mmCIF file of C-alpha atoms in Angstrom:
data_model
loop_
_atom_site.group_PDB
_atom_site.id
_atom_site.type_symbol
_atom_site.label_atom_id
_atom_site.label_comp_id
_atom_site.label_asym_id
_atom_site.label_seq_id
_atom_site.Cartn_x
_atom_site.Cartn_y
_atom_site.Cartn_z
ATOM 1 C CA UNK A 1323 28.252 44.059 -101.191
ATOM 2 C CA UNK A 1324 24.598 42.984 -100.932
ATOM 3 C CA UNK A 1325 23.647 40.188 -98.590
ATOM 4 C CA UNK A 1326 22.203 36.952 -99.953
ATOM 5 C CA UNK A 1327 19.781 34.441 -98.449
ATOM 6 C CA UNK A 1328 19.751 30.768 -99.393
ATOM 7 C CA UNK A 1329 17.949 27.736 -97.985
ATOM 8 C CA UNK A 1330 20.333 25.722 -95.794
ATOM 9 C CA UNK A 1331 19.704 22.430 -97.560
ATOM 10 C CA UNK A 1332 17.982 20.787 -100.514
ATOM 11 C CA UNK A 1333 17.652 17.295 -101.924
ATOM 12 C CA UNK A 1334 17.396 16.370 -105.563
ATOM 13 C CA UNK A 1335 16.948 13.044 -107.333
ATOM 14 C CA UNK A 1336 19.742 11.976 -109.613
ATOM 15 C CA UNK A 1337 19.002 12.857 -113.228
ATOM 16 C CA UNK A 1338 16.519 15.543 -112.295
ATOM 17 C CA UNK A 1339 17.051 19.269 -112.498
ATOM 18 C CA UNK A 1340 18.280 20.930 -109.326
ATOM 19 C CA UNK A 1341 16.939 24.448 -108.825
ATOM 20 C CA UNK A 1342 18.768 26.411 -106.158
ATOM 21 C CA UNK A 1343 17.214 29.738 -105.159
ATOM 22 C CA UNK A 1344 18.928 32.834 -103.847
ATOM 23 C CA UNK A 1345 17.441 36.063 -102.582
ATOM 24 C CA UNK A 1346 19.423 39.285 -102.912
ATOM 25 C CA UNK A 1347 16.742 41.913 -102.430
ATOM 26 C CA UNK A 1348 19.230 44.702 -101.656
ATOM 27 C CA UNK A 1349 21.311 44.188 -104.773
ATOM 28 C CA UNK A 1350 22.574 47.341 -106.463
ATOM 29 C CA UNK A 1351 22.614 48.076 -110.152
ATOM 30 C CA UNK A 1352 26.318 47.435 -110.574
ATOM 31 C CA UNK A 1353 26.403 44.192 -108.600
ATOM 32 C CA UNK A 1354 26.852 40.839 -110.242
ATOM 33 C CA UNK A 1355 25.490 37.526 -108.976
ATOM 34 C CA UNK A 1356 28.092 34.789 -108.667
ATOM 35 C CA UNK A 1357 27.635 31.109 -107.932
ATOM 36 C CA UNK A 1358 30.341 28.857 -106.534
ATOM 37 C CA UNK A 1359 30.170 25.385 -105.121
ATOM 38 C CA UNK A 1360 32.340 23.491 -102.666
ATOM 39 C CA UNK A 1361 32.535 19.753 -102.691
ATOM 40 C CA UNK A 1362 33.504 18.305 -99.339
ATOM 41 C CA UNK A 1363 37.150 18.973 -98.407
ATOM 42 C CA UNK A 1364 37.891 20.801 -101.655
ATOM 43 C CA UNK A 1365 38.282 24.446 -102.595
ATOM 44 C CA UNK A 1366 35.325 26.365 -104.030
ATOM 45 C CA UNK A 1367 34.671 25.970 -107.730
ATOM 46 C CA UNK A 1368 33.356 28.769 -109.917
ATOM 47 C CA UNK A 1369 30.096 27.903 -111.653
ATOM 48 C CA UNK A 1370 28.607 30.949 -113.327
ATOM 49 C CA UNK A 1371 27.884 34.626 -112.900
ATOM 50 C CA UNK A 1372 25.563 37.241 -114.381
ATOM 51 C CA UNK A 1373 24.342 40.802 -114.135
ATOM 52 C CA UNK A 1374 20.751 40.842 -115.384
ATOM 53 C CA UNK A 1375 20.460 38.541 -118.362
ATOM 54 C CA UNK A 1376 20.076 34.824 -117.970
ATOM 55 C CA UNK A 1377 23.313 32.968 -118.466
ATOM 56 C CA UNK A 1378 24.155 29.407 -119.442
ATOM 57 C CA UNK A 1379 27.379 27.480 -119.609
ATOM 58 C CA UNK A 1380 28.415 23.857 -119.660
ATOM 59 C CA UNK A 1381 27.802 23.478 -115.954
ATOM 60 C CA UNK A 1382 24.595 25.338 -115.233
ATOM 61 C CA UNK A 1383 22.083 28.028 -116.061
ATOM 62 C CA UNK A 1384 21.518 31.180 -114.079
ATOM 63 C CA UNK A 1385 18.079 32.767 -114.103
ATOM 64 C CA UNK A 1386 17.877 36.288 -112.677
ATOM 65 C CA UNK A 1387 14.476 37.861 -112.074
ATOM 66 C CA UNK A 1388 13.639 41.065 -113.869
ATOM 67 C CA UNK A 1389 13.885 43.111 -110.668
ATOM 68 C CA UNK A 1390 17.171 41.311 -109.898
ATOM 69 C CA UNK A 1391 16.107 40.656 -106.331
ATOM 70 C CA UNK A 1392 16.455 36.918 -106.674
ATOM 71 C CA UNK A 1393 18.057 34.309 -108.865
ATOM 72 C CA UNK A 1394 18.013 30.574 -109.436
ATOM 73 C CA UNK A 1395 20.882 28.313 -110.308
ATOM 74 C CA UNK A 1396 19.784 25.356 -112.379
ATOM 75 C CA UNK A 1397 21.751 22.143 -112.744
ATOM 76 C CA UNK A 1398 19.804 20.514 -115.592
ATOM 77 C CA UNK A 1399 20.649 16.887 -114.888
ATOM 78 C CA UNK A 1400 22.021 16.487 -111.400
ATOM 79 C CA UNK A 1401 24.487 13.695 -110.707
ATOM 80 C CA UNK A 1402 25.823 12.325 -107.437
ATOM 81 C CA UNK A 1403 28.992 14.331 -108.024
ATOM 82 C CA UNK A 1404 26.977 17.534 -107.837
ATOM 83 C CA UNK A 1405 26.462 16.987 -104.114
ATOM 84 C CA UNK A 1406 28.098 20.058 -102.592
ATOM 85 C CA UNK A 1407 27.507 23.332 -100.794
ATOM 86 C CA UNK A 1408 26.403 25.985 -103.277
ATOM 87 C CA UNK A 1409 27.158 29.613 -102.565
ATOM 88 C CA UNK A 1410 25.369 32.593 -104.083
ATOM 89 C CA UNK A 1411 27.475 35.740 -103.820
ATOM 90 C CA UNK A 1412 26.847 39.300 -104.913
ATOM 91 C CA UNK A 1413 29.729 41.557 -105.765
ATOM 92 C CA UNK A 1414 30.020 45.003 -107.261
ATOM 93 C CA UNK A 1415 31.648 45.530 -110.611
ATOM 94 C CA UNK A 1416 35.082 47.056 -110.344
ATOM 95 C CA UNK A 1417 35.335 45.902 -106.780
ATOM 96 C CA UNK A 1418 38.758 44.841 -105.671
ATOM 97 C CA UNK A 1419 37.230 43.137 -102.679
ATOM 98 C CA UNK A 1420 37.278 39.437 -102.105
ATOM 99 C CA UNK A 1421 34.308 37.144 -102.487
ATOM 100 C CA UNK A 1422 32.468 36.883 -99.194
ATOM 101 C CA UNK A 1423 30.840 33.547 -98.493
ATOM 102 C CA UNK A 1424 27.583 33.071 -96.632
ATOM 103 C CA UNK A 1425 26.388 29.748 -95.332
ATOM 104 C CA UNK A 1426 25.233 28.461 -98.731
ATOM 105 C CA UNK A 1427 22.893 25.598 -99.611
ATOM 106 C CA UNK A 1428 23.889 21.992 -99.039
ATOM 107 C CA UNK A 1429 22.608 20.160 -102.100
ATOM 108 C CA UNK A 1430 22.377 16.417 -101.738
ATOM 109 C CA UNK A 1431 21.745 14.451 -104.912
ATOM 110 C CA UNK A 1432 20.032 11.190 -104.070
ATOM 111 C CA UNK A 1433 20.416 8.005 -106.114
ATOM 112 C CA UNK B 230 39.522 27.853 -116.239
ATOM 113 C CA UNK B 231 42.609 29.064 -114.468
ATOM 114 C CA UNK B 232 44.345 26.734 -112.046
ATOM 115 C CA UNK B 233 45.475 27.485 -108.538
ATOM 116 C CA UNK B 234 47.549 24.943 -106.678
ATOM 117 C CA UNK B 235 48.352 24.570 -103.016
ATOM 118 C CA UNK B 236 51.066 22.632 -101.305
ATOM 119 C CA UNK B 237 50.915 20.631 -99.176
ATOM 120 C CA UNK B 238 47.392 19.261 -99.415
ATOM 121 C CA UNK B 239 47.508 18.128 -95.823
ATOM 122 C CA UNK B 240 49.996 18.546 -93.008
ATOM 123 C CA UNK B 241 50.237 17.384 -89.430
ATOM 124 C CA UNK B 242 52.528 19.273 -87.113
ATOM 125 C CA UNK B 243 53.290 19.440 -83.434
ATOM 126 C CA UNK B 244 52.165 22.289 -81.263
ATOM 127 C CA UNK B 245 54.690 25.111 -81.227
ATOM 128 C CA UNK B 246 56.138 24.468 -84.646
ATOM 129 C CA UNK B 247 55.631 26.544 -87.790
ATOM 130 C CA UNK B 248 54.050 25.447 -91.026
ATOM 131 C CA UNK B 249 54.323 27.025 -94.463
ATOM 132 C CA UNK B 250 51.616 26.661 -97.099
ATOM 133 C CA UNK B 251 52.280 27.607 -100.716
ATOM 134 C CA UNK B 252 49.736 28.896 -103.182
ATOM 135 C CA UNK B 253 50.527 29.181 -106.877
ATOM 136 C CA UNK B 254 48.609 30.442 -109.866
ATOM 137 C CA UNK B 255 49.715 28.073 -112.592
ATOM 138 C CA UNK B 256 48.610 29.682 -115.820
ATOM 139 C CA UNK B 257 47.896 33.296 -115.006
ATOM 140 C CA UNK B 258 49.347 36.182 -113.090
ATOM 141 C CA UNK B 259 47.558 37.037 -109.889
ATOM 142 C CA UNK B 260 48.015 40.555 -108.646
ATOM 143 C CA UNK B 261 45.833 39.755 -105.663
ATOM 144 C CA UNK B 262 45.685 36.612 -103.582
ATOM 145 C CA UNK B 263 43.381 35.846 -100.694
ATOM 146 C CA UNK B 264 43.726 33.443 -97.801
ATOM 147 C CA UNK B 265 40.634 31.883 -96.249
ATOM 148 C CA UNK B 266 40.162 29.569 -93.309
ATOM 149 C CA UNK B 267 37.321 27.100 -92.886
ATOM 150 C CA UNK B 268 36.438 25.253 -89.712
ATOM 151 C CA UNK B 269 34.275 22.109 -89.842
ATOM 152 C CA UNK B 270 30.675 22.709 -90.892
ATOM 153 C CA UNK B 271 31.342 26.417 -91.309
ATOM 154 C CA UNK B 272 31.725 28.697 -94.289
ATOM 155 C CA UNK B 273 34.950 30.181 -95.581
ATOM 156 C CA UNK B 274 36.232 33.120 -93.597
ATOM 157 C CA UNK B 275 38.673 35.552 -95.140
ATOM 158 C CA UNK B 276 41.924 35.884 -93.229
ATOM 159 C CA UNK B 277 43.901 38.287 -95.359
ATOM 160 C CA UNK B 278 44.346 39.868 -98.763
ATOM 161 C CA UNK B 279 47.743 40.235 -100.342
ATOM 162 C CA UNK B 280 48.902 42.179 -103.339
ATOM 163 C CA UNK B 281 52.147 41.324 -105.058
ATOM 164 C CA UNK B 282 55.045 43.217 -103.584
ATOM 165 C CA UNK B 283 53.161 44.820 -100.727
ATOM 166 C CA UNK B 284 52.158 43.907 -97.204
ATOM 167 C CA UNK B 285 49.060 41.843 -96.646
ATOM 168 C CA UNK B 286 45.882 43.322 -95.252
ATOM 169 C CA UNK B 287 44.497 41.227 -92.423
ATOM 170 C CA UNK B 288 40.885 40.885 -91.382
ATOM 171 C CA UNK B 289 39.856 41.892 -87.917
ATOM 172 C CA UNK B 290 40.771 39.266 -85.356
ATOM 173 C CA UNK B 291 43.489 37.639 -87.464
ATOM 174 C CA UNK B 292 46.933 37.973 -85.894
ATOM 175 C CA UNK B 293 49.381 39.207 -88.499
ATOM 176 C CA UNK B 294 52.371 38.078 -86.459
ATOM 177 C CA UNK B 295 51.001 34.563 -86.241
ATOM 178 C CA UNK B 296 49.873 34.174 -89.842
ATOM 179 C CA UNK B 297 52.701 35.480 -91.992
ATOM 180 C CA UNK B 298 51.836 36.101 -95.610
ATOM 181 C CA UNK B 299 54.361 36.681 -98.354
ATOM 182 C CA UNK B 300 53.348 37.505 -101.901
ATOM 183 C CA UNK B 301 56.731 37.801 -103.541
ATOM 184 C CA UNK B 302 55.698 37.208 -107.141
ATOM 185 C CA UNK B 303 52.642 37.319 -109.373
ATOM 186 C CA UNK B 304 52.278 33.560 -109.171
ATOM 187 C CA UNK B 305 53.222 32.678 -105.609
ATOM 188 C CA UNK B 306 51.922 33.508 -102.161
ATOM 189 C CA UNK B 307 52.825 31.744 -98.938
ATOM 190 C CA UNK B 308 51.071 31.525 -95.593
ATOM 191 C CA UNK B 309 53.166 30.586 -92.591
ATOM 192 C CA UNK B 310 51.396 29.588 -89.419
ATOM 193 C CA UNK B 311 53.883 30.334 -86.669
ATOM 194 C CA UNK B 312 53.907 28.626 -83.279
ATOM 195 C CA UNK B 313 50.910 26.551 -84.264
ATOM 196 C CA UNK B 314 48.405 25.454 -81.652
ATOM 197 C CA UNK B 315 45.627 22.845 -81.863
ATOM 198 C CA UNK B 316 43.050 25.610 -82.331
ATOM 199 C CA UNK B 317 44.820 26.536 -85.579
ATOM 200 C CA UNK B 318 43.786 23.183 -87.010
ATOM 201 C CA UNK B 319 41.627 24.056 -89.964
ATOM 202 C CA UNK B 320 41.208 23.937 -93.725
ATOM 203 C CA UNK B 321 43.208 26.753 -95.319
ATOM 204 C CA UNK B 322 42.224 27.832 -98.822
ATOM 205 C CA UNK B 323 43.976 30.320 -101.027
ATOM 206 C CA UNK B 324 42.424 32.190 -103.890
ATOM 207 C CA UNK B 325 43.935 34.139 -106.737
ATOM 208 C CA UNK B 326 42.344 36.836 -108.796
ATOM 209 C CA UNK B 327 43.031 37.464 -112.443
ATOM 210 C CA UNK B 328 42.356 40.855 -113.915
ATOM 211 C CA UNK B 329 40.283 43.635 -112.426
ATOM 212 C CA UNK B 330 36.651 44.485 -112.060
ATOM 213 C CA UNK B 331 33.582 42.281 -112.054
ATOM 214 C CA UNK B 332 34.693 40.469 -115.185
ATOM 215 C CA UNK B 333 37.737 39.211 -113.378
ATOM 216 C CA UNK B 334 37.436 35.849 -111.774
ATOM 217 C CA UNK B 335 38.548 34.602 -108.415
ATOM 218 C CA UNK B 336 39.934 31.085 -108.562
ATOM 219 C CA UNK B 337 40.449 28.856 -105.570
ATOM 220 C CA UNK B 338 43.076 26.356 -104.639
ATOM 221 C CA UNK B 339 42.196 22.848 -103.447
ATOM 222 C CA UNK B 340 42.896 23.713 -99.827
ATOM 223 C CA UNK B 341 45.355 22.545 -97.196
ATOM 224 C CA UNK B 342 44.187 20.554 -94.205
ATOM 225 C CA UNK B 343 46.292 21.524 -91.177
ATOM 226 C CA UNK B 344 46.191 19.388 -88.058
ATOM 227 C CA UNK B 345 48.135 20.545 -85.029
ATOM 228 C CA UNK B 346 48.704 17.885 -82.395
#
């Protein structure tokens, strides 16, 4: 599975959009981009995933560049409860392998 | 989304004793379950992968005789930490996978905080 690179930490003001970047320059054509988050002392929570089209659900939007070498997770109106470590993970379709977690981005939403 | 539960949520045990952690998929059948371990300020590290009815596959450096995994049904996997030592104190997280392929999702339990005194 392709490696991902994320900034170690970011701050965001409450009510503002949080834009979390992820680089995956070695991504292959059959690899999906997944986003999970982990609130302190809890298990990871699935947020969203996509292949090449932008995706949106009730939690977030995922913007994938045309060359698929990077993506951005957008939380449109961040709240204090969105403070967590956000993980960007790339995994091949049809893979039976587990999700492999990098170090992620610690997002802190400030009041 | 699908729900994965773990029990207990936290446990304190004495050095040398064994501890069993249960992981259940509540509303789906999980052919594959994963066990992760997370030390403070670190990311999740995979310990082992288990498929229902077969032996678990352990990651390099994880002692299979110390961390016993049983995946007896499609909704239950257990991790037993045998002869626990203080260095085994950690946050243990299970994960269950529904379906196959990239469209399948991997759902995580809430974790179990193990403290060995």
